[in-house]
PDB file of C-alpha atoms in Angstrom:
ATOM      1  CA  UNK P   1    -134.145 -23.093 -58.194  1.00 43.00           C
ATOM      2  CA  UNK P   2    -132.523 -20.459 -60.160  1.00 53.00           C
ATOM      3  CA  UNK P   3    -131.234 -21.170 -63.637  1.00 65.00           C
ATOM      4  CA  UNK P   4    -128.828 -18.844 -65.958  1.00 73.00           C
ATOM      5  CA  UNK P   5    -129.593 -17.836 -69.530  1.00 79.00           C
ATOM      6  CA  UNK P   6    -127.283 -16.833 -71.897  1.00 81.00           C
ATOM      7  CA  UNK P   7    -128.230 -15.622 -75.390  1.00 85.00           C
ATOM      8  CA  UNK P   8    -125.241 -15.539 -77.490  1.00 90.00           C
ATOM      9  CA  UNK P   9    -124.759 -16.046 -81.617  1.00 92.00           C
ATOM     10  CA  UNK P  10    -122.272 -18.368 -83.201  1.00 94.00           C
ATOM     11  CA  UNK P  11    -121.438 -17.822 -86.856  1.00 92.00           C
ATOM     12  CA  UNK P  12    -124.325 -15.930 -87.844  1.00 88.00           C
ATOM     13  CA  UNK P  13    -126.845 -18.667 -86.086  1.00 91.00           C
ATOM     14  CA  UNK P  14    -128.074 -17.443 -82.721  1.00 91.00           C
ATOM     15  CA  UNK P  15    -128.771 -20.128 -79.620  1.00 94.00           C
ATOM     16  CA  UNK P  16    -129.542 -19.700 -76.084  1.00 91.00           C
ATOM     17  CA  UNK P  17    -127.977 -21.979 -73.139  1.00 92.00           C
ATOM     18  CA  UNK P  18    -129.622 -22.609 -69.806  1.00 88.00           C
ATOM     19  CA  UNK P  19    -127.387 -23.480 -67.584  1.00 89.00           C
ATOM     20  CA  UNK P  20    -128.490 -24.970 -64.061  1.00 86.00           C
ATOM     21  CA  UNK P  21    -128.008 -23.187 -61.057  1.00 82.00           C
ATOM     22  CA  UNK P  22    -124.890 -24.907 -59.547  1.00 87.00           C
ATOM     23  CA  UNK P  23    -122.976 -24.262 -62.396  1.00 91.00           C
ATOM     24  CA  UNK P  24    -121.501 -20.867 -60.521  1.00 87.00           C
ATOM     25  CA  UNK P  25    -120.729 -22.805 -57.316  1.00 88.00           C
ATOM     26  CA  UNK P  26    -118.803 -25.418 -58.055  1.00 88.00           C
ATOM     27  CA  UNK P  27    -116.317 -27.158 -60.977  1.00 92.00           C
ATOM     28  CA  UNK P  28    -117.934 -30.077 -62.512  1.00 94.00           C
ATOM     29  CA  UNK P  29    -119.068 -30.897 -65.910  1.00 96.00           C
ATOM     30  CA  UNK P  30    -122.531 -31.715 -67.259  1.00 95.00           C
ATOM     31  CA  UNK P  31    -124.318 -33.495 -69.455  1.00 96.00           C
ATOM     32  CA  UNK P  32    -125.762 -31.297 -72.515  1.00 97.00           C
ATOM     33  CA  UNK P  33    -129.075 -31.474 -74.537  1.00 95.00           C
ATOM     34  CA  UNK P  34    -129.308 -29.609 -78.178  1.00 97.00           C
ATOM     35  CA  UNK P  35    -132.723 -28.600 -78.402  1.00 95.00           C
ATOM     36  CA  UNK P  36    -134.340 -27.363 -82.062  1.00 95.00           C
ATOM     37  CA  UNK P  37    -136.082 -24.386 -82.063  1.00 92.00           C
ATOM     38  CA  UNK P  38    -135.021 -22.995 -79.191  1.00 86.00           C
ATOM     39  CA  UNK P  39    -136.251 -19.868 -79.559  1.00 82.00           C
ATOM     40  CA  UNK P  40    -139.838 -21.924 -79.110  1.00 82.00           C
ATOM     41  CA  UNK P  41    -138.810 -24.437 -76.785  1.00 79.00           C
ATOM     42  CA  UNK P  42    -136.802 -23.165 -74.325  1.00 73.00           C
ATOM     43  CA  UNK P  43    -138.818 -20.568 -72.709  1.00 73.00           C
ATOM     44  CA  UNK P  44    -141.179 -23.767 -72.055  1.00 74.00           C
ATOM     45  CA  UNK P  45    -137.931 -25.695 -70.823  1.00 71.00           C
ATOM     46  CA  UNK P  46    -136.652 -23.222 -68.889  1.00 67.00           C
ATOM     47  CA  UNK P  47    -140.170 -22.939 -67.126  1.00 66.00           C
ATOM     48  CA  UNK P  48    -140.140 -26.472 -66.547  1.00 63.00           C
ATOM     49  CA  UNK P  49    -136.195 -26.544 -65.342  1.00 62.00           C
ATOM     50  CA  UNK P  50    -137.025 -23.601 -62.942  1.00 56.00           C
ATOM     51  CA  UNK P  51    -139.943 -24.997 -61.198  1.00 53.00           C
ATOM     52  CA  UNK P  52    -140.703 -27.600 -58.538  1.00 40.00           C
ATOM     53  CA  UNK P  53    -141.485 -30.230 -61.110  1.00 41.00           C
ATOM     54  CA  UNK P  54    -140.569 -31.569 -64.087  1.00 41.00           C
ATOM     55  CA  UNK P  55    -136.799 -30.521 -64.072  1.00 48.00           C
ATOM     56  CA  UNK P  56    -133.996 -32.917 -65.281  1.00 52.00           C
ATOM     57  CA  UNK P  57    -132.609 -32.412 -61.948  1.00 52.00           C
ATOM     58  CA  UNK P  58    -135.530 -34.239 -59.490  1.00 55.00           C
ATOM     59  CA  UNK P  59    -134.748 -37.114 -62.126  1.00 53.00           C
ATOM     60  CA  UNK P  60    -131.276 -37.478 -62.356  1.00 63.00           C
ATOM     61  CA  UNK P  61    -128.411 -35.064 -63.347  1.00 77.00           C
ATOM     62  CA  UNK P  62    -128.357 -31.830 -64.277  1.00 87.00           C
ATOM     63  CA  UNK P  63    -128.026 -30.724 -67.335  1.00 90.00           C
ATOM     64  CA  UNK P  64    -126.857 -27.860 -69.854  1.00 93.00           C
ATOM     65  CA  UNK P  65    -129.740 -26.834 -72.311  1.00 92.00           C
ATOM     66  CA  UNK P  66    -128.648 -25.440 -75.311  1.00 94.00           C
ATOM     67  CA  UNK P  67    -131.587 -23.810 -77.494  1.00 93.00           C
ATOM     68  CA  UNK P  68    -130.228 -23.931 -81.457  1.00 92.00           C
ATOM     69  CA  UNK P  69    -132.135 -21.231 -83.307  1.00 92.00           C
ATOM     70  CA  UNK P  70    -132.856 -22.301 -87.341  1.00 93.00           C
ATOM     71  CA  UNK P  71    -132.262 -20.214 -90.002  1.00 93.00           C
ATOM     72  CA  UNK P  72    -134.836 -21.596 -92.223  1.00 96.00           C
ATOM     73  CA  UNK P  73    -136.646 -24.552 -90.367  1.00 95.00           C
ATOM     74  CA  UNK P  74    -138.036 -25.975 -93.606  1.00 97.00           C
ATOM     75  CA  UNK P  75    -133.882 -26.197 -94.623  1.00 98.00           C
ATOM     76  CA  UNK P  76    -132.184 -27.132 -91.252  1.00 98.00           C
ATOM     77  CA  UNK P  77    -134.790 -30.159 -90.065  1.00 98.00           C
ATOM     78  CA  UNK P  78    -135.423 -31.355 -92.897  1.00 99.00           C
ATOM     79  CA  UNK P  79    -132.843 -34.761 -94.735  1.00 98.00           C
ATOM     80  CA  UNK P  80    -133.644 -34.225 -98.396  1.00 98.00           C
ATOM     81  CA  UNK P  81    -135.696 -32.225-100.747  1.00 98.00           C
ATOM     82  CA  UNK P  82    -139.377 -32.881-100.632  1.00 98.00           C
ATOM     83  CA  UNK P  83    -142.719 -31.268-102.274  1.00 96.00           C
ATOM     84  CA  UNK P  84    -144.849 -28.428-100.234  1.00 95.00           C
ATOM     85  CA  UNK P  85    -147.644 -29.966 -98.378  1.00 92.00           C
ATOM     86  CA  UNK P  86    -149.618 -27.495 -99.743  1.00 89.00           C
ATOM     87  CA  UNK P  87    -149.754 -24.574-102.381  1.00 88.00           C
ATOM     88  CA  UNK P  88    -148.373 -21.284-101.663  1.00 90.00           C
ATOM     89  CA  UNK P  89    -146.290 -22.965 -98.814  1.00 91.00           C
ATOM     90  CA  UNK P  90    -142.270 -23.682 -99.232  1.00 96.00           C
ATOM     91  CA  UNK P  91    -140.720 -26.685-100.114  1.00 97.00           C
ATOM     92  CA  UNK P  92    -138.770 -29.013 -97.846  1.00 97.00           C
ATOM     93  CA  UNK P  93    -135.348 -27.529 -99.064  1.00 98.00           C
ATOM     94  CA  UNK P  94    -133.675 -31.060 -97.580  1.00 98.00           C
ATOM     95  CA  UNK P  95    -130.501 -29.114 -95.684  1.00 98.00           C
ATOM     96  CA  UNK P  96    -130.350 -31.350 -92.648  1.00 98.00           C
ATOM     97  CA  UNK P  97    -127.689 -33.080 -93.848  1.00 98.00           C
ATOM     98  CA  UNK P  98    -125.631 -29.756 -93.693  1.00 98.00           C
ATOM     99  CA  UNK P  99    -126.883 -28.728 -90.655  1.00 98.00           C
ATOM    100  CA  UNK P 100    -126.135 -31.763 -88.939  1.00 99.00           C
ATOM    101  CA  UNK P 101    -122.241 -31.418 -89.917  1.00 98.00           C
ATOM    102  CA  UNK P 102    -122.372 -28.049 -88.446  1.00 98.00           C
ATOM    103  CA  UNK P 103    -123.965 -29.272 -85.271  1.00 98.00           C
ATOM    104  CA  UNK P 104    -121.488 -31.480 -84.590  1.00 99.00           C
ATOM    105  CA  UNK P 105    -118.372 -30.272 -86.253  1.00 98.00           C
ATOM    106  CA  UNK P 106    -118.604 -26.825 -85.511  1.00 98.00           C
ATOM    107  CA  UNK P 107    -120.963 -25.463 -83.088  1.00 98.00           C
ATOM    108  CA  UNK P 108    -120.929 -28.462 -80.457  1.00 99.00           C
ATOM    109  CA  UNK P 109    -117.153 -28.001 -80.312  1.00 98.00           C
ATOM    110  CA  UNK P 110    -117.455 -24.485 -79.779  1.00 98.00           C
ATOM    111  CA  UNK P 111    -119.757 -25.327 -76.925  1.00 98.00           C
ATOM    112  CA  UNK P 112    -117.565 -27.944 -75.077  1.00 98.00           C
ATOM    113  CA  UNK P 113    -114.855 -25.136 -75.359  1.00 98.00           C
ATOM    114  CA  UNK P 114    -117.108 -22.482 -73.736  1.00 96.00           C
ATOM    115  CA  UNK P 115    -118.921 -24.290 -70.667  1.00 96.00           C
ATOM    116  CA  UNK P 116    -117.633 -26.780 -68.701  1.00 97.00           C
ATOM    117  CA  UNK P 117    -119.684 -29.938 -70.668  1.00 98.00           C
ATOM    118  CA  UNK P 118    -119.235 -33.978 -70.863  1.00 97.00           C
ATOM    119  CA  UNK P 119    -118.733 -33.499 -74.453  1.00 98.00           C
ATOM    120  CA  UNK P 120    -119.267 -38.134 -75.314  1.00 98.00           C
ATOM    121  CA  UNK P 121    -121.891 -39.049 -76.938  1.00 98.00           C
ATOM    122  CA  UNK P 122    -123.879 -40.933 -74.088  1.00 96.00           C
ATOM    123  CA  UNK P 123    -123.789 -37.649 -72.320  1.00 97.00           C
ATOM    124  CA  UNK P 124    -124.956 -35.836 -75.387  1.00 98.00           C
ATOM    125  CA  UNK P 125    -128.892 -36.028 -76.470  1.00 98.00           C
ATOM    126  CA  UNK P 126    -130.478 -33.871 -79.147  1.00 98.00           C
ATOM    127  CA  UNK P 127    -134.189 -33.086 -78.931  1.00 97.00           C
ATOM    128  CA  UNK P 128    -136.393 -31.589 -80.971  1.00 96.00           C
ATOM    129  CA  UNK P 129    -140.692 -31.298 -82.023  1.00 95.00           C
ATOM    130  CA  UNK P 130    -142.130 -31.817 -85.622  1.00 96.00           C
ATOM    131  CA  UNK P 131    -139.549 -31.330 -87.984  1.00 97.00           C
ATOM    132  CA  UNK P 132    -136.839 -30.641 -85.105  1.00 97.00           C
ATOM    133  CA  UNK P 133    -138.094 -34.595 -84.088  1.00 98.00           C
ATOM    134  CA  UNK P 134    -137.331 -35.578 -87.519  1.00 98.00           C
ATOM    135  CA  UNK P 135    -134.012 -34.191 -87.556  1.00 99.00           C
ATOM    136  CA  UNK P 136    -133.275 -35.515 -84.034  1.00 99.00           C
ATOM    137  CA  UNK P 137    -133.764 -38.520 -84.807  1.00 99.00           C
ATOM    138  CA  UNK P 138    -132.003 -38.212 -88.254  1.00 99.00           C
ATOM    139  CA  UNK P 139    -129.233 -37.448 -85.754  1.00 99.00           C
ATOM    140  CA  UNK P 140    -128.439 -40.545 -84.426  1.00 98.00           C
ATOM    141  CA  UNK P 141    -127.524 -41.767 -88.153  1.00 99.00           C
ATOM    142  CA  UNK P 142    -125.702 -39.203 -89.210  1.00 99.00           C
ATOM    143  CA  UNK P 143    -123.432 -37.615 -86.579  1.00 98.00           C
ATOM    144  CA  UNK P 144    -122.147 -40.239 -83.927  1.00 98.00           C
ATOM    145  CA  UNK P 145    -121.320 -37.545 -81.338  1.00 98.00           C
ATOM    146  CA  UNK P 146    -125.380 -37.348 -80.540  1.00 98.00           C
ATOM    147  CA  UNK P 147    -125.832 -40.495 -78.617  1.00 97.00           C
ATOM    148  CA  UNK P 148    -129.179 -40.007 -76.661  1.00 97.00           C
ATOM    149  CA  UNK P 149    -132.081 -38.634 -79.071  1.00 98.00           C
ATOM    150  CA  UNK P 150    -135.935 -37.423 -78.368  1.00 98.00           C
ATOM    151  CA  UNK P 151    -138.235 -37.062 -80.811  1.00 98.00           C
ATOM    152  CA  UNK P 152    -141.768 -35.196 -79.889  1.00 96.00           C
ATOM    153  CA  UNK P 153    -144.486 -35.505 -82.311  1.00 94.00           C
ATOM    154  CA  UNK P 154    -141.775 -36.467 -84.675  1.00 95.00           C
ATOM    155  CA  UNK P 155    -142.600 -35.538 -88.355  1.00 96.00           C
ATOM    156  CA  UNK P 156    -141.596 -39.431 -89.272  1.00 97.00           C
ATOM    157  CA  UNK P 157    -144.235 -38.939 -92.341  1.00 97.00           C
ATOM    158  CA  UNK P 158    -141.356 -37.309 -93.543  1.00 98.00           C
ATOM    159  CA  UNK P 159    -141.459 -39.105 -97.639  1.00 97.00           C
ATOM    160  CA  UNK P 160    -139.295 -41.859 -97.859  1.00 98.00           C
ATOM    161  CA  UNK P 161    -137.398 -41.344 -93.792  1.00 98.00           C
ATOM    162  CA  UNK P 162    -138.778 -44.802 -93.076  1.00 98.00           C
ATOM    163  CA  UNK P 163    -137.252 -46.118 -95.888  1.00 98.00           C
ATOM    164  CA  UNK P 164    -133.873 -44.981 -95.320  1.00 99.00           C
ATOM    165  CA  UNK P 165    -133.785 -45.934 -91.567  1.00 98.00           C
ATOM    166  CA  UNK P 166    -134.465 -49.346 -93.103  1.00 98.00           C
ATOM    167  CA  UNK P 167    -131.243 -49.198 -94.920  1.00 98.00           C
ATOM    168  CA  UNK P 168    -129.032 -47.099 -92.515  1.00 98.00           C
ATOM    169  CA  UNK P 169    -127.939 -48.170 -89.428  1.00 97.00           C
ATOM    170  CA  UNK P 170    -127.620 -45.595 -86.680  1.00 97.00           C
ATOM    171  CA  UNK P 171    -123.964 -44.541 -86.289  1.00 97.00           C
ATOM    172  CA  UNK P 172    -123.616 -46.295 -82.483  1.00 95.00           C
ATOM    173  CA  UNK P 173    -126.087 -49.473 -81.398  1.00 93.00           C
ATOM    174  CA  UNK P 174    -125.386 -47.941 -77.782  1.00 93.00           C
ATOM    175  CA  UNK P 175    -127.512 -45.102 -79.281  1.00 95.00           C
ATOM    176  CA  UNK P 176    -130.723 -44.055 -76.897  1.00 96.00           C
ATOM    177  CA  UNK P 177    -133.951 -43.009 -78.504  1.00 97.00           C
ATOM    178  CA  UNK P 178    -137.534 -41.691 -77.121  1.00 97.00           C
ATOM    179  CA  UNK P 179    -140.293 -41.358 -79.108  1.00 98.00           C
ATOM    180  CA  UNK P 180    -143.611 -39.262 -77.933  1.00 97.00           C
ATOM    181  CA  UNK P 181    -146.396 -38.958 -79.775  1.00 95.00           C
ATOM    182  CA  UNK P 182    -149.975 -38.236 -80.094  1.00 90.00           C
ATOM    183  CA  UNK P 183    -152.314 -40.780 -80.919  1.00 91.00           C
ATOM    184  CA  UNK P 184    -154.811 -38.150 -83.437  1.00 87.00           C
ATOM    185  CA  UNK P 185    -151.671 -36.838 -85.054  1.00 88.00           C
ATOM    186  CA  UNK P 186    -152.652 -36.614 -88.269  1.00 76.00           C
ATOM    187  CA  UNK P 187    -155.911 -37.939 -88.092  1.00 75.00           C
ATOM    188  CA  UNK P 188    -157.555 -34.741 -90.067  1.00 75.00           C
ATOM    189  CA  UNK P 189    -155.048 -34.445 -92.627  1.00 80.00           C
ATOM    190  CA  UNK P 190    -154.529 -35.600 -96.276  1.00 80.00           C
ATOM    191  CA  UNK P 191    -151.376 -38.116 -96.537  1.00 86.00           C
ATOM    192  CA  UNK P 192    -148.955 -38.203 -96.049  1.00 87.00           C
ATOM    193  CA  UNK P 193    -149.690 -36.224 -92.389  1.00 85.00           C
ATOM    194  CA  UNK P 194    -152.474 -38.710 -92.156  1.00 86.00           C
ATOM    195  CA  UNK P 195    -150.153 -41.743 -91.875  1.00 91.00           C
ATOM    196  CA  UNK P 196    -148.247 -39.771 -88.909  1.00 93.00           C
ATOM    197  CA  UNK P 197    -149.327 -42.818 -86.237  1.00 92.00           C
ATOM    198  CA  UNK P 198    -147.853 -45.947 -88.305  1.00 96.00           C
ATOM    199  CA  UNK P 199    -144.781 -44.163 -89.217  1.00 96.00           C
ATOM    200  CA  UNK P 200    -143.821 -43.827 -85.439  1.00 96.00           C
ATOM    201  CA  UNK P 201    -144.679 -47.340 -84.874  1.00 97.00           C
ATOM    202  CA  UNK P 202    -142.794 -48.539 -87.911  1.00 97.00           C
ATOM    203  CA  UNK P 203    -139.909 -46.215 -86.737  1.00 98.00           C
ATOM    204  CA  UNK P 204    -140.163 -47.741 -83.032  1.00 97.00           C
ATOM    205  CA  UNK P 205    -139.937 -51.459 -84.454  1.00 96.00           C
ATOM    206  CA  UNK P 206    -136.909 -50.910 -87.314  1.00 97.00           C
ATOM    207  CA  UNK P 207    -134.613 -48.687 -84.177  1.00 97.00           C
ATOM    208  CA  UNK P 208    -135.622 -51.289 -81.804  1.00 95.00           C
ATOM    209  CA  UNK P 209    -134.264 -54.484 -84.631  1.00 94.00           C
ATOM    210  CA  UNK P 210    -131.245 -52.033 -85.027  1.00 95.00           C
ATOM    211  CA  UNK P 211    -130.160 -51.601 -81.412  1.00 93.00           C
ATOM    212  CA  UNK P 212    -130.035 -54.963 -81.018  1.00 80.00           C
ATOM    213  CA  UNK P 213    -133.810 -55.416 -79.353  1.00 66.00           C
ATOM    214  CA  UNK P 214    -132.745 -52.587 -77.068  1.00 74.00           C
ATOM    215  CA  UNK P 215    -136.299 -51.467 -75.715  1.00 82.00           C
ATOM    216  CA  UNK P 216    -137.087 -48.202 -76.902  1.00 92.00           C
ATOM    217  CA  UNK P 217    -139.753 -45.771 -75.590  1.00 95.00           C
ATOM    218  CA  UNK P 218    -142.646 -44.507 -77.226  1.00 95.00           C
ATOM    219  CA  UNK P 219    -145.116 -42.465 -75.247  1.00 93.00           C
ATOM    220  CA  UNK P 220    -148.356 -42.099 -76.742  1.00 91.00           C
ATOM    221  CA  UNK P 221    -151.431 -39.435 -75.480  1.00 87.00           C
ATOM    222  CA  UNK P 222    -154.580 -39.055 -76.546  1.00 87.00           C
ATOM    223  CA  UNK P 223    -153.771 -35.474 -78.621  1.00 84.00           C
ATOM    224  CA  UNK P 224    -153.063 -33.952 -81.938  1.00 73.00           C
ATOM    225  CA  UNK P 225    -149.635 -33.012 -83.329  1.00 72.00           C
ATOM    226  CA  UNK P 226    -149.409 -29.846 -81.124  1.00 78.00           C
ATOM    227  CA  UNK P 227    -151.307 -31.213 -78.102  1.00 73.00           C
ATOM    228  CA  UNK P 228    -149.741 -31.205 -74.748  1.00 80.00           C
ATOM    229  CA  UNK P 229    -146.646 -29.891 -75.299  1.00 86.00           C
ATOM    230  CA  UNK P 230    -145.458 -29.322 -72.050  1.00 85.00           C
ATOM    231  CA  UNK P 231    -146.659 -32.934 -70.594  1.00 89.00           C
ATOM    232  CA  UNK P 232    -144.453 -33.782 -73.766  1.00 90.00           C
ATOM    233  CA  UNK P 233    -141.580 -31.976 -72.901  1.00 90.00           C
ATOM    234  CA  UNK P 234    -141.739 -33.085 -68.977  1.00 88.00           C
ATOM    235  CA  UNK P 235    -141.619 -36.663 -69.856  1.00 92.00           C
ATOM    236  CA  UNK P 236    -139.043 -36.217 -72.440  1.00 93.00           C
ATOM    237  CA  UNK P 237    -136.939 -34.145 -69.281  1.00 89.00           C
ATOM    238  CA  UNK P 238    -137.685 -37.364 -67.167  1.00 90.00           C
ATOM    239  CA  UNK P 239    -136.561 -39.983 -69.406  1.00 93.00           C
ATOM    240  CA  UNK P 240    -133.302 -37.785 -70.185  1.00 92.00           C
ATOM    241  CA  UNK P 241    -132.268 -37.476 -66.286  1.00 88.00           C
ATOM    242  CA  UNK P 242    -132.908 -41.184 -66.067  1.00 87.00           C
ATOM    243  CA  UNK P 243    -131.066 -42.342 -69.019  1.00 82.00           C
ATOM    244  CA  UNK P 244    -128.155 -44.794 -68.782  1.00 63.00           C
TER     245      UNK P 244
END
């Protein structure tokens, strides 16, 4: 199956859209997914979406990817302000907040506008890895537009995230989340990395008390924090297509 690419830039950020193949040959809408990084990501996607197997389309519907480019990862992913991990690196400049409101209030818009989209939120899911998990997830509580939510190695060491999902509630209890993760995540790393495995189960058990014992996923493997990416990313595609 073919797929179209578009690479286009929207007030100074640039994104990429992957749009499936029937979208030339007929009228309907579809369901979109924001994915971070997408200069990364969606070369891997599109692989995936233009093969045999693994596309959102042997699953379910089909769907409009939309790859958001970050200006300054570090800024964009990231809730609040937090301490380098290590010298010589960059703080967490804690932008997400911002970036979030220009997700949804600006650039999401701006793509219902341009392609023919389902623009609610239950036909709306952001997705992201690390950091772009972290501010997936962050999603769900902060912009109720994003109603469907994957988080891939989530970075839910993040200092104090746990803590505020504690005393936050997500902006819609009909909000959808998966969690995949890596059982060694962390496992060679000084803390807070190190604690990278209980923070996704805590995360699991406080969404699961705030959607109203709504079962939510979390996919574990037997790698580190990069490991098996695209195994990652095909499940994630699966349990999007399926999705109620």
């Amino acid at each position: 199956m073919k797929i179209i690419i578009h690479k286009n830039k929207f007030e100074d950020r640039d994104y990429l859209v992957c749009l499936p193949a029937s979208y030339l040959h007929d009228d309907k809408r579809y369901p979109v997914v924001y994915v971070q990084d997408g200069d990364r990501l969606l070369p891997v996607l599109e692989a995936m979406v233009d093969s045999a197997n693994g596309t959102i389309e042997e699953h379910g519907r089909e769907h409009i990817i939309v790859g958001v480019i970050p200006r300054n990862r570090l800024d964009d992913y990231t809730p609040w302000p937090a301490p380098a991990l290590t010298a010589g690196v960059p703080a967490f400049g804690g932008l997400g907040e911002q970036y979030l409101d220009f997700l949804a209030n600006d650039f999401k818009p701006y793509i219902d506008d341009v392609y023919r989209t389902l623009p609610d939120p239950v036909n709306t899911c952001i997705l992201g890895v690390s950091l772009g998990g972290l501010i997936s997830l962050y999603a769900i509580y902060k912009q109720a537009c994003f109603g469907r939510a994957v988080s891939i190695s989530g970075s839910l060491w993040y200092p104090s995230l746990i803590d505020f999902m504690q005393n936050h509630a997500p902006c819609s209890t009909a909000s959808r989340v998966l969690l995949l993760s890596g059982r060694r995540e962390g496992s060679c790393e000084p803390p807070p990395l190190r604690h990278s495995v209980q923070c996704v189960q805590r995360a699991q058990l406080v969404l699961e008390q705030q959607l109203f014992e709504r079962d939510i996923p979390l996919i574990w493997d037997d790698g580190d924090h990069m490991d098996n990416l695209h195994l990652r990313l095909k499940k994630a595609l699966q349990w999007i297509g399926e999705v109620n």
